[in-house]
Every structure is written in structure tokens, then in C-alpha cells.
Amino acid sequence: MKVRVAHLYPDYLNIYADRGNIAVFERRAALRGHSLEVTAVAPGDQLKAATFDLVYVGGGQDREQALVAPDLERRGGDLRAAVENGTAVLAVCGGYQLLGRGYRGRDGSWLPGAGLFPLETVAGEQRLIGDVLLKVTLDGTTTTVAGFENHAGRTLLDPNAVPFGRVLAGHGNDGSTGFEGCRVAGAIGTYLHGPLLPRNPVLADWLLSWALEHAGGDAVLEQLGDELEHQAHAVSASRARSRGGR
Ligand code: GLN
């Protein structure tokens, strides 16, 4: 199968090698005989999100977020309809914040968002930085997800929102609720950089199988050995644990 990926704002939102997540999708798809067709989307570009199987957006500084926020707000309806229609989404940190209703920066300015995730973000004084370990349940499978966070934003989930995971070590959405990220159907938002997917093969395959299903293919993926991936996960997880919880 050919998996169609829309990579939003790669020239603006791409810190901590976030674009490495695309390379992981490419590699894991290829190991199962599938291919990726990646379309870079810049502000103002035409995009019908529902024609894509996966939408990806990385993280970025407040300045870059301010440059893309109005464009992302305009795409809100299109992105929400695509997710309702089965398109998968992975949004990291600054991209995650702007897929909520918006982000209030430290200077008080409001950056409008796409309103895909039921949440808002407000920048705090102190940045929340360090290794993170989460407990995550995806379609009945409980696993851990490991990564790195660096954000001023405190993300407040609406009461009916579904968090992506529970914080075992690190700060997460706001450093106090113990929740991290948000999930709506096949759309995952998270603060975890790294890049995230090389050390989290279970999550990478979950998103890939969701995208393959949308592409009309078989969502069941042949298991890979993933020795290196599991080692990277273990190292990242032990670094997070050594922080001794939140
Ligand atoms: N600029 C946002 C914040 O500081 C997001 C940072 C990021 O993407 N790492 O919270």
C-alpha cells in the first residue's frame, strides 16, 4: 500500500529532530512492503486532510508557532472532519498545543488553534524539561512510552478529554495532574520529543496500522524484532525513572 502523509509546516515546527518521526514511519512501512508518500504543507497551501492517511506536525518555539497558528486555525474544520473519517494524526509539543483551541504565550498573546483536541494551553514561568515515561493504553494494549519534554506551556484538558497517557516520571501536560497528551480517535497529541518514535515501536506501529486501515489496506502489521528500538526505550525509560517520578 502507499500511505499518504501530510507533514504540516516542516520548515517552522521541527525541533529535537521531530522530523525523525517521519523517517521511522517510512522505515517501518517499508519493512512490511508498504511505501510512504509525504507531502510537505506550508502556510497557505491547499490541503484536504481527509485525503491523507496520516497528518504529522512537530514542535517549535513560540515565535514559529505564531507564524503558523492563523493558518492552522483555518484548517480546524478540515482536520476535525478528517479525524472523524479515520485519518491518523501525530502532533508533538508546539504542534500538539496548536491542535487544541489555542496557546497563550508568556507575553500574553493568544495563538488560535485548530480545535481538534478539547484543551487549551497557557505558558508558565518555569519550563518543564527532562526525560519522561508514560503508561499508555492503546486499544486494550497497555505499554510504556518514553521521550523528552521541554515546554513552557501548561495544557489543561477539558473534563471529557481523553489523555494520551499517565505520567510515571516527568511533568506531562501541566506538571500536576499526572496526565500527558490527548487522544481523539486516531489522533495523538503529546509533549514527547526525542524524536519520539525510534524508541517507541509499539506507538509507531499503532499509528501506522491506523493509517493503513484508512488507506484501505490490512491494518495488521507483521511483528518486527525491534531489538535496538527496545534497547533505546529501556535506556530512555531508566533515565526518566532515575528522575524519581514527578
Ligand atoms: N513553544 C511551546 C512551549 O514552550 C512548545 C515548545 C516545543 O515545541 N518544544 O511550550
Coordinates of N, CA and C and ligand atoms in Angstrom, one line a residue:
M1 N 0.8 -1.2 0.0 CA 0.0 0.0 0.0 C 0.9 1.3 0.0
K2 N 0.3 2.3 -0.5 CA 1.0 3.6 -0.4 C 0.3 4.4 0.7
V3 N 1.0 4.8 1.7 CA 0.4 5.6 2.8 C 0.7 7.1 2.6
R4 N -0.4 7.9 2.5 CA -0.3 9.3 2.2 C -0.1 10.1 3.4
V5 N 1.0 10.8 3.6 CA 1.3 11.6 4.8 C 1.3 13.1 4.5
A6 N 0.6 13.9 5.3 CA 0.7 15.3 5.2 C 1.6 15.8 6.4
H7 N 2.8 16.4 6.0 CA 3.7 16.9 7.1 C 3.5 18.4 7.1
L8 N 2.8 18.8 8.2 CA 2.5 20.2 8.4 C 3.7 21.1 8.8
Y9 N 4.0 22.1 8.1 CA 4.9 23.1 8.5 C 6.3 22.6 8.9
P10 N 6.9 21.7 8.0 CA 8.2 21.2 8.4 C 9.3 22.3 8.5
D11 N 9.1 23.4 7.9 CA 10.2 24.5 8.0 C 10.0 25.3 9.2
Y12 N 8.9 25.2 9.9 CA 8.6 26.0 11.1 C 8.6 25.2 12.4
L13 N 7.9 24.0 12.3 CA 7.8 23.2 13.5 C 8.6 21.9 13.4
N14 N 9.8 22.0 13.8 CA 10.7 20.8 13.7 C 11.9 21.0 14.6
I15 N 11.7 20.8 15.9 CA 12.8 20.9 16.9 C 13.1 19.5 17.4
Y16 N 14.2 19.3 18.1 CA 14.6 18.0 18.6 C 14.4 16.9 17.6
A17 N 14.8 17.2 16.3 CA 14.7 16.2 15.3 C 13.4 15.5 15.1
D18 N 12.3 16.3 15.4 CA 11.0 15.8 15.3 C 10.7 15.2 13.9
R19 N 11.4 15.7 12.9 CA 11.1 15.1 11.5 C 11.6 13.7 11.5
G20 N 12.4 13.2 12.5 CA 12.8 11.8 12.5 C 11.7 10.9 12.6
N21 N 10.5 11.4 13.1 CA 9.3 10.5 13.3 C 8.9 10.0 11.9
I22 N 9.0 10.9 10.9 CA 8.6 10.6 9.5 C 9.5 9.4 9.0
A23 N 10.8 9.5 9.3 CA 11.7 8.5 8.9 C 11.4 7.2 9.5
V24 N 10.9 7.2 10.7 CA 10.5 5.9 11.3 C 9.3 5.3 10.6
F25 N 8.3 6.1 10.3 CA 7.1 5.7 9.6 C 7.6 5.1 8.3
E26 N 8.4 5.8 7.6 CA 8.9 5.3 6.3 C 9.6 3.9 6.4
R27 N 10.5 3.8 7.4 CA 11.2 2.5 7.5 C 10.3 1.4 7.9
R28 N 9.4 1.6 8.9 CA 8.5 0.6 9.4 C 7.5 0.2 8.3
A29 N 7.1 1.1 7.5 CA 6.2 0.8 6.4 C 6.9 -0.1 5.4
A30 N 8.2 0.4 5.0 CA 8.9 -0.3 4.0 C 9.3 -1.8 4.4
L31 N 9.5 -2.0 5.7 CA 9.8 -3.3 6.2 C 8.6 -4.3 6.1
R32 N 7.5 -3.7 5.8 CA 6.3 -4.5 5.6 C 5.8 -4.4 4.1
G33 N 6.7 -3.9 3.3 CA 6.3 -3.8 1.8 C 5.5 -2.6 1.4
H34 N 5.3 -1.7 2.4 CA 4.4 -0.5 2.1 C 5.4 0.7 1.8
S35 N 4.8 1.7 1.2 CA 5.6 2.9 1.0 C 4.9 4.2 1.5
L36 N 5.6 5.2 1.7 CA 5.0 6.5 2.2 C 5.1 7.5 1.1
E37 N 4.1 8.3 0.9 CA 4.2 9.5 0.0 C 4.0 10.7 0.9
V38 N 5.0 11.4 1.2 CA 5.0 12.5 2.1 C 4.8 13.9 1.4
T39 N 3.8 14.6 1.8 CA 3.6 15.9 1.2 C 3.8 17.0 2.3
A40 N 4.8 17.9 2.0 CA 5.1 19.0 3.0 C 4.0 20.1 2.7
V41 N 3.4 20.5 3.8 CA 2.4 21.5 3.8 C 2.9 22.8 4.4
A42 N 2.9 23.9 3.6 CA 3.3 25.2 4.2 C 2.1 26.1 4.4
P43 N 2.2 27.2 5.2 CA 1.0 28.1 5.4 C 0.5 28.5 4.0
G44 N -0.8 28.4 3.9 CA -1.5 28.9 2.6 C -1.6 27.8 1.6
D45 N -0.9 26.6 1.8 CA -1.1 25.5 0.8 C -2.4 24.9 0.9
Q46 N -2.9 24.4 -0.3 CA -4.2 23.7 -0.3 C -4.0 22.4 0.4
L47 N -4.9 21.9 1.2 CA -4.8 20.6 1.9 C -6.2 20.1 2.1
K48 N -6.6 18.9 1.7 CA -7.8 18.3 2.0 C -7.4 17.1 3.0
A49 N -7.4 17.4 4.2 CA -6.8 16.4 5.2 C -7.4 15.0 5.1
A50 N -8.7 14.9 4.7 CA -9.3 13.6 4.7 C -8.7 12.7 3.6
T51 N -8.0 13.4 2.6 CA -7.4 12.6 1.5 C -6.0 12.0 2.0
F52 N -5.6 12.3 3.2 CA -4.4 11.8 3.7 C -4.7 10.7 4.8
D53 N -3.8 9.7 4.9 CA -4.0 8.7 5.9 C -3.4 9.0 7.2
L54 N -2.4 10.0 7.2 CA -1.7 10.4 8.4 C -1.3 11.8 8.3
V55 N -1.6 12.6 9.3 CA -1.1 14.0 9.4 C -0.1 14.1 10.5
Y56 N 1.0 14.7 10.2 CA 2.1 14.9 11.2 C 2.5 16.3 11.4
V57 N 2.7 16.8 12.7 CA 3.1 18.1 12.9 C 4.1 18.1 14.1
G58 N 5.2 18.7 14.0 CA 6.3 18.7 15.0 C 6.1 19.9 16.0
G59 N 7.2 20.1 16.8 CA 7.2 21.1 17.8 C 8.0 22.3 17.4
G60 N 7.9 23.4 18.2 CA 8.6 24.6 17.8 C 8.5 25.7 18.9
Q61 N 9.3 26.7 18.7 CA 9.3 27.8 19.7 C 8.1 28.7 19.5
D62 N 7.8 29.5 20.5 CA 6.6 30.4 20.4 C 6.6 31.2 19.1
R63 N 7.8 31.7 18.7 CA 7.9 32.5 17.5 C 7.4 31.8 16.3
E64 N 7.9 30.6 16.1 CA 7.4 29.8 14.9 C 6.0 29.4 15.0
Q65 N 5.5 29.1 16.2 CA 4.1 28.8 16.4 C 3.2 30.0 16.0
A66 N 3.7 31.2 16.3 CA 2.9 32.4 16.0 C 2.8 32.6 14.5
L67 N 3.8 32.1 13.7 CA 3.8 32.3 12.3 C 2.8 31.3 11.6
V68 N 2.5 30.2 12.2 CA 1.7 29.2 11.6 C 0.3 29.1 12.2
A69 N 0.1 29.7 13.4 CA -1.2 29.5 14.1 C -2.4 29.9 13.3
P70 N -2.4 31.1 12.7 CA -3.7 31.5 11.9 C -4.0 30.5 10.8
D71 N -2.9 30.0 10.2 CA -3.2 29.0 9.1 C -3.8 27.7 9.6
L72 N -3.3 27.3 10.8 CA -3.7 26.1 11.4 C -5.2 26.2 11.9
E73 N -5.5 27.4 12.4 CA -6.9 27.7 12.9 C -7.8 27.5 11.7
R74 N -7.4 28.1 10.5 CA -8.3 28.0 9.3 C -8.5 26.5 8.9
R75 N -7.6 25.7 9.2 CA -7.7 24.3 8.8 C -8.5 23.4 9.8
G76 N -9.0 24.0 10.9 CA -9.6 23.3 12.0 C -10.7 22.4 11.5
G77 N -11.7 22.9 10.8 CA -12.8 22.1 10.4 C -12.4 20.9 9.5
D78 N -11.5 21.2 8.6 CA -11.0 20.1 7.7 C -10.3 19.0 8.5
L79 N -9.5 19.4 9.5 CA -8.7 18.4 10.3 C -9.7 17.6 11.2
R80 N -10.7 18.3 11.7 CA -11.6 17.5 12.6 C -12.4 16.5 11.8
A81 N -12.8 17.0 10.5 CA -13.6 16.0 9.7 C -12.7 14.8 9.3
A82 N -11.5 15.1 9.0 CA -10.5 14.0 8.6 C -10.4 13.0 9.7
V83 N -10.2 13.5 10.9 CA -10.1 12.5 12.1 C -11.4 11.7 12.3
E84 N -12.5 12.4 12.2 CA -13.8 11.7 12.3 C -13.9 10.6 11.2
N85 N -13.2 10.8 10.1 CA -13.2 9.9 8.9 C -12.1 8.9 9.0
G86 N -11.3 8.9 10.1 CA -10.3 7.8 10.2 C -8.9 8.2 9.9
T87 N -8.6 9.4 9.6 CA -7.2 9.8 9.4 C -6.5 9.8 10.7
A88 N -5.3 9.3 10.7 CA -4.4 9.3 11.9 C -3.7 10.6 12.0
V89 N -3.3 11.0 13.2 CA -2.6 12.2 13.4 C -1.6 12.0 14.5
L90 N -0.3 12.5 14.3 CA 0.6 12.6 15.4 C 1.1 14.0 15.5
A91 N 0.8 14.7 16.7 CA 1.2 16.1 16.9 C 2.1 16.2 18.1
V92 N 3.3 16.8 17.9 CA 4.2 16.9 19.0 C 4.4 18.3 19.6
C93 N 4.3 18.4 20.9 CA 4.6 19.6 21.6 C 3.9 20.9 21.0
G94 N 4.7 21.8 20.4 CA 4.1 23.0 19.9 C 3.0 22.7 18.9
G95 N 3.1 21.7 18.1 CA 2.1 21.3 17.2 C 0.9 20.7 17.9
Y96 N 1.1 20.0 19.0 CA 0.0 19.5 19.9 C -0.7 20.6 20.5
Q97 N 0.0 21.6 21.0 CA -0.7 22.8 21.6 C -1.6 23.5 20.6
L98 N -1.2 23.6 19.4 CA -1.9 24.3 18.4 C -3.0 23.5 17.7
L99 N -3.1 22.2 18.0 CA -4.2 21.4 17.6 C -5.3 21.4 18.6
G100 N -5.0 22.1 19.8 CA -6.1 22.4 20.8 C -6.8 23.7 20.3
R101 N -7.5 24.3 21.3 CA -8.2 25.6 20.9 C -7.2 26.7 20.8
G102 N -6.0 26.6 21.4 CA -5.0 27.7 21.3 C -4.0 27.7 22.5
Y103 N -3.1 28.7 22.3 CA -1.9 28.7 23.3 C -1.7 30.2 23.7
R104 N -1.7 30.5 25.0 CA -1.4 31.8 25.5 C 0.0 31.9 25.9
G105 N 0.8 32.7 25.1 CA 2.2 32.7 25.3 C 2.6 33.5 26.6
R106 N 3.9 33.5 27.0 CA 4.3 34.2 28.2 C 4.1 35.7 28.1
D107 N 4.1 36.2 26.8 CA 3.8 37.6 26.6 C 2.3 38.0 26.6
G108 N 1.5 37.0 26.9 CA 0.1 37.2 27.0 C -0.7 37.1 25.6
S109 N 0.1 37.0 24.6 CA -0.5 36.9 23.2 C -1.3 35.5 23.1
W110 N -2.4 35.5 22.4 CA -3.2 34.3 22.2 C -2.9 33.8 20.8
L111 N -2.5 32.5 20.7 CA -2.3 31.9 19.4 C -3.5 31.0 19.2
P112 N -4.4 31.3 18.2 CA -5.5 30.4 18.0 C -5.1 29.1 17.4
G113 N -5.9 28.0 17.7 CA -5.5 26.7 17.3 C -6.7 26.1 16.5
A114 N -6.5 24.8 16.1 CA -7.4 24.1 15.1 C -8.6 23.6 15.9
G115 N -8.5 23.4 17.2 CA -9.7 22.9 18.0 C -10.0 21.5 17.7
L116 N -9.0 20.7 17.3 CA -9.2 19.3 17.2 C -9.2 18.6 18.5
F117 N -8.2 19.0 19.4 CA -8.2 18.4 20.8 C -8.9 19.3 21.7
P118 N -9.7 18.7 22.7 CA -10.5 19.5 23.6 C -9.6 20.0 24.8
L119 N -8.8 21.1 24.5 CA -7.9 21.5 25.5 C -7.4 22.9 25.1
E120 N -6.8 23.6 26.1 CA -6.1 24.9 25.9 C -4.8 24.9 26.6
T121 N -3.9 25.7 26.2 CA -2.5 25.8 26.8 C -2.2 27.2 27.2
V122 N -1.6 27.3 28.4 CA -1.1 28.6 28.9 C 0.3 28.5 29.3
A123 N 1.2 29.4 28.8 CA 2.6 29.3 29.2 C 2.8 29.7 30.7
G124 N 3.7 28.9 31.3 CA 4.0 29.2 32.7 C 5.4 29.9 32.8
E125 N 5.8 30.2 34.1 CA 7.1 30.9 34.3 C 8.2 29.9 34.0
Q126 N 8.2 28.8 34.6 CA 9.3 27.8 34.5 C 9.1 26.9 33.3
R127 N 10.1 26.5 32.6 CA 9.9 25.5 31.6 C 9.9 24.1 32.2
L128 N 9.1 23.2 31.6 CA 9.1 21.8 32.1 C 10.0 21.0 31.2
I129 N 11.1 20.5 31.7 CA 12.2 20.0 30.9 C 12.6 18.6 31.5
G130 N 12.9 17.7 30.6 CA 13.6 16.4 31.1 C 13.0 15.2 30.4
D131 N 13.5 14.0 30.9 CA 13.1 12.7 30.3 C 11.7 12.4 30.9
V132 N 10.9 11.7 30.1 CA 9.5 11.4 30.6 C 9.2 9.9 30.3
L133 N 8.4 9.3 31.2 CA 7.9 8.0 31.0 C 6.4 7.9 31.3
L134 N 5.7 7.4 30.3 CA 4.2 7.3 30.4 C 3.7 5.9 30.5
K135 N 2.6 5.7 31.1 CA 1.8 4.5 30.9 C 0.7 4.8 30.0
V136 N 0.6 4.0 28.9 CA -0.4 4.3 27.8 C -1.1 3.0 27.5
T137 N -2.5 3.2 27.3 CA -3.3 2.0 26.8 C -3.9 2.4 25.4
L138 N -3.5 1.6 24.4 CA -4.0 1.8 23.1 C -4.8 0.6 22.6
D139 N -6.1 0.8 22.5 CA -7.0 -0.4 22.1 C -6.7 -1.6 22.9
G140 N -6.7 -1.4 24.2 CA -6.6 -2.6 25.1 C -5.1 -3.0 25.4
T141 N -4.2 -2.5 24.7 CA -2.8 -2.9 24.9 C -2.2 -1.8 25.8
T142 N -1.7 -2.2 27.0 CA -1.0 -1.2 27.9 C 0.5 -1.4 27.7
T143 N 1.1 -0.2 27.5 CA 2.6 -0.2 27.3 C 3.2 1.0 27.9
T144 N 4.5 1.2 27.8 CA 5.1 2.5 28.3 C 5.6 3.2 27.1
V145 N 5.6 4.5 27.2 CA 6.1 5.4 26.1 C 7.1 6.3 26.8
A146 N 8.3 6.4 26.1 CA 9.4 7.2 26.7 C 9.8 8.3 25.7
G147 N 10.2 9.5 26.3 CA 10.6 10.6 25.5 C 11.2 11.7 26.3
F148 N 11.3 12.9 25.7 CA 11.9 14.0 26.3 C 11.0 15.2 26.2
E149 N 10.8 16.0 27.2 CA 10.0 17.2 27.1 C 10.7 18.5 27.4
N150 N 10.3 19.6 26.8 CA 10.8 20.9 27.0 C 9.8 21.9 26.6
H151 N 8.9 22.4 27.5 CA 7.9 23.3 27.2 C 7.5 24.2 28.3
A152 N 7.1 25.4 28.0 CA 6.6 26.4 28.9 C 5.1 26.2 29.1
G153 N 4.5 25.7 28.1 CA 3.1 25.5 28.1 C 2.6 24.6 29.2
R154 N 1.5 24.9 29.8 CA 0.7 24.0 30.7 C -0.6 23.7 30.0
T155 N -0.8 22.5 29.6 CA -2.0 22.2 28.9 C -3.1 21.6 29.8
L156 N -4.3 22.3 29.7 CA -5.4 22.0 30.5 C -6.5 21.2 29.7
L157 N -6.7 20.0 30.0 CA -7.6 19.2 29.3 C -9.1 19.5 29.7
D158 N -10.0 19.5 28.8 CA -11.4 19.6 29.2 C -11.8 18.4 30.0
P159 N -12.9 18.5 30.8 CA -13.3 17.4 31.7 C -13.5 16.1 30.9
N160 N -14.1 16.2 29.7 CA -14.4 15.0 28.9 C -13.2 14.5 28.0
A161 N -12.1 15.2 28.1 CA -11.0 14.8 27.2 C -10.3 13.5 27.7
V162 N -9.8 12.8 26.7 CA -9.1 11.5 27.0 C -7.6 11.8 26.9
P163 N -6.8 11.7 28.0 CA -5.4 11.9 27.9 C -4.7 10.8 27.1
F164 N -3.5 11.1 26.6 CA -2.8 10.0 25.9 C -2.2 9.0 26.9
G165 N -1.7 9.6 28.0 CA -1.1 8.6 29.0 C -1.1 9.2 30.4
R166 N -0.6 8.3 31.3 CA -0.5 8.7 32.7 C 1.0 8.9 32.9
V167 N 1.4 9.9 33.6 CA 2.8 10.2 33.8 C 3.4 9.3 34.9
L168 N 4.4 8.5 34.6 CA 5.1 7.6 35.6 C 6.4 8.4 36.1
A169 N 7.0 9.2 35.2 CA 8.1 10.1 35.5 C 8.1 11.2 34.6
G170 N 8.3 12.4 35.1 CA 8.3 13.6 34.3 C 7.2 14.6 34.7
H171 N 7.0 15.6 33.8 CA 6.0 16.6 34.1 C 4.6 16.4 33.4
G172 N 4.7 16.1 32.1 CA 3.5 15.9 31.3 C 2.8 17.2 31.0
N173 N 1.4 17.1 30.9 CA 0.7 18.3 30.4 C 0.9 19.6 31.2
D174 N 0.9 19.4 32.5 CA 1.0 20.6 33.4 C 1.8 20.4 34.7
G175 N 2.4 19.3 34.8 CA 3.3 19.1 36.0 C 2.5 18.8 37.2
S176 N 1.2 18.7 37.2 CA 0.5 18.4 38.4 C -0.6 17.3 38.3
T177 N -1.4 17.3 37.1 CA -2.5 16.4 37.0 C -2.0 14.9 36.9
G178 N -0.8 14.7 36.4 CA -0.4 13.4 36.1 C -0.8 12.8 34.8
F179 N -1.4 13.7 34.0 CA -1.8 13.3 32.6 C -0.8 13.8 31.6
E180 N -0.7 13.1 30.5 CA 0.1 13.6 29.4 C -0.6 13.5 28.1
G181 N -0.5 14.5 27.2 CA -1.1 14.4 25.9 C -2.6 14.3 25.9
C182 N -3.1 14.0 24.7 CA -4.5 13.9 24.5 C -4.8 13.0 23.3
R183 N -5.9 12.3 23.3 CA -6.2 11.4 22.2 C -7.7 11.6 21.8
V184 N -7.9 11.7 20.4 CA -9.2 11.8 19.8 C -9.2 10.8 18.7
A185 N -9.9 9.6 18.8 CA -9.8 8.6 17.8 C -8.4 8.2 17.4
G186 N -8.0 8.4 16.1 CA -6.6 8.0 15.7 C -5.7 9.2 15.8
A187 N -6.1 10.3 16.5 CA -5.2 11.5 16.6 C -4.6 11.5 18.0
I188 N -3.3 11.5 18.0 CA -2.5 11.6 19.3 C -1.7 12.9 19.4
G189 N -1.9 13.6 20.5 CA -1.1 14.8 20.8 C -0.2 14.5 22.0
T190 N 1.0 14.9 21.9 CA 1.9 14.6 23.1 C 3.0 15.7 23.2
Y191 N 3.6 15.8 24.3 CA 4.7 16.8 24.5 C 6.0 16.1 24.2
L192 N 6.0 14.8 23.9 CA 7.2 14.0 23.9 C 8.0 14.1 22.6
H193 N 9.2 14.7 22.7 CA 10.2 14.8 21.6 C 11.2 13.6 21.7
G194 N 12.2 13.7 20.9 CA 13.3 12.7 21.0 C 14.2 12.6 19.8
P195 N 13.7 12.3 18.6 CA 12.3 12.1 18.3 C 11.6 11.0 19.0
L196 N 10.4 11.0 19.0 CA 9.5 10.1 19.8 C 9.6 8.6 19.3
L197 N 9.4 8.4 18.0 CA 9.0 7.1 17.5 C 10.2 6.1 17.5
P198 N 11.4 6.5 17.3 CA 12.5 5.5 17.2 C 12.6 4.6 18.5
R199 N 12.2 5.2 19.6 CA 12.3 4.5 20.9 C 10.9 4.0 21.4
N200 N 9.9 4.1 20.5 CA 8.6 3.6 20.9 C 7.9 2.9 19.7
P201 N 8.4 1.7 19.4 CA 7.9 1.0 18.2 C 6.4 0.6 18.3
V202 N 5.9 0.4 19.5 CA 4.5 0.0 19.7 C 3.6 1.1 19.3
L203 N 4.0 2.4 19.7 CA 3.2 3.5 19.3 C 3.3 3.8 17.8
A204 N 4.5 3.6 17.2 CA 4.7 3.8 15.8 C 3.9 2.9 15.0
D205 N 3.8 1.6 15.4 CA 3.0 0.7 14.6 C 1.5 0.9 14.8
W206 N 1.1 1.4 16.0 CA -0.3 1.7 16.2 C -0.8 2.7 15.3
L207 N 0.0 3.8 15.1 CA -0.3 4.9 14.2 C -0.3 4.4 12.8
L208 N 0.7 3.6 12.4 CA 0.9 3.1 11.1 C -0.3 2.2 10.7
S209 N -0.7 1.4 11.6 CA -1.8 0.5 11.3 C -3.1 1.3 11.1
W210 N -3.3 2.3 11.9 CA -4.4 3.2 11.8 C -4.4 3.8 10.4
A211 N -3.3 4.3 10.0 CA -3.1 5.0 8.6 C -3.4 4.0 7.5
L212 N -2.9 2.7 7.7 CA -3.0 1.7 6.7 C -4.5 1.4 6.5
E213 N -5.2 1.3 7.6 CA -6.6 1.0 7.6 C -7.3 2.1 6.8
H214 N -7.0 3.3 7.0 CA -7.6 4.5 6.3 C -7.3 4.4 4.8
A215 N -6.1 3.8 4.5 CA -5.6 3.7 3.1 C -6.3 2.5 2.4
G216 N -7.1 1.8 3.2 CA -7.8 0.7 2.6 C -7.0 -0.6 2.7
G217 N -5.9 -0.6 3.4 CA -5.1 -1.8 3.4 C -5.4 -2.6 4.7
D218 N -4.6 -3.6 4.9 CA -4.7 -4.5 6.1 C -4.0 -3.8 7.2
A219 N -4.7 -3.6 8.3 CA -4.1 -2.8 9.4 C -3.2 -3.7 10.3
V220 N -3.3 -5.0 10.1 CA -2.5 -6.0 10.9 C -1.1 -6.0 10.4
L221 N -0.1 -5.6 11.2 CA 1.3 -5.5 10.8 C 2.1 -6.7 11.3
E222 N 2.9 -7.2 10.4 CA 3.8 -8.3 10.8 C 4.7 -7.7 11.9
Q223 N 4.9 -8.5 13.0 CA 5.8 -8.1 14.1 C 7.2 -8.0 13.6
L224 N 8.0 -7.0 14.1 CA 9.4 -6.8 13.8 C 10.2 -7.2 15.0
G225 N 11.5 -7.4 14.8 CA 12.3 -7.8 16.0 C 12.5 -6.6 17.0
D226 N 12.8 -5.4 16.4 CA 12.9 -4.2 17.2 C 13.9 -4.3 18.4
E227 N 15.0 -5.1 18.3 CA 15.9 -5.2 19.4 C 16.5 -3.8 19.7
L228 N 17.0 -3.1 18.7 CA 17.5 -1.7 19.0 C 16.5 -0.8 19.6
E229 N 15.3 -0.8 19.0 CA 14.2 0.1 19.5 C 13.9 -0.2 21.0
H230 N 13.8 -1.5 21.3 CA 13.5 -1.8 22.7 C 14.7 -1.4 23.6
Q231 N 15.9 -1.5 23.2 CA 17.0 -1.1 24.0 C 17.0 0.4 24.2
A232 N 16.7 1.2 23.1 CA 16.6 2.6 23.2 C 15.5 3.0 24.2
H233 N 14.4 2.3 24.1 CA 13.3 2.5 25.0 C 13.7 2.3 26.5
A234 N 14.4 1.2 26.7 CA 14.8 0.9 28.1 C 15.8 1.9 28.6
V235 N 16.7 2.4 27.8 CA 17.6 3.4 28.2 C 16.9 4.7 28.6
S236 N 16.0 5.1 27.7 CA 15.2 6.3 27.9 C 14.3 6.2 29.1
A237 N 13.7 5.0 29.3 CA 12.8 4.8 30.5 C 13.6 4.8 31.8
S238 N 14.8 4.3 31.8 CA 15.6 4.2 33.0 C 16.1 5.7 33.4
R239 N 16.4 6.4 32.3 CA 16.8 7.8 32.6 C 15.6 8.6 33.2
A240 N 14.4 8.4 32.7 CA 13.2 9.1 33.3 C 13.0 8.6 34.7
R241 N 13.1 7.3 34.9 CA 12.8 6.8 36.2 C 13.8 7.3 37.3
S242 N 15.1 7.5 36.7 CA 16.1 8.0 37.7 C 15.8 9.4 38.2
R243 N 14.8 10.0 37.5 CA 14.4 11.3 38.0 C 13.5 11.1 39.2
G244 N 13.1 9.9 39.4 CA 12.3 9.6 40.7 C 11.0 10.1 40.6
G245 N 10.2 9.9 39.5 CA 8.8 10.3 39.5 C 8.7 11.8 39.3
R246 N 7.5 12.3 39.5 CA 7.2 13.7 39.2 C 7.8 14.6 40.3
Ligands
GLN1 N1 6.8 26.9 22.4 C1 6.0 25.9 23.2 C2 6.3 25.9 24.6 O1 7.2 26.4 25.0 C3 6.3 24.5 22.6 C4 7.7 24.1 22.8 C5 8.1 22.8 22.0 O2 7.5 22.5 20.9 N2 9.1 22.1 22.4 O3 5.5 25.3 25.4

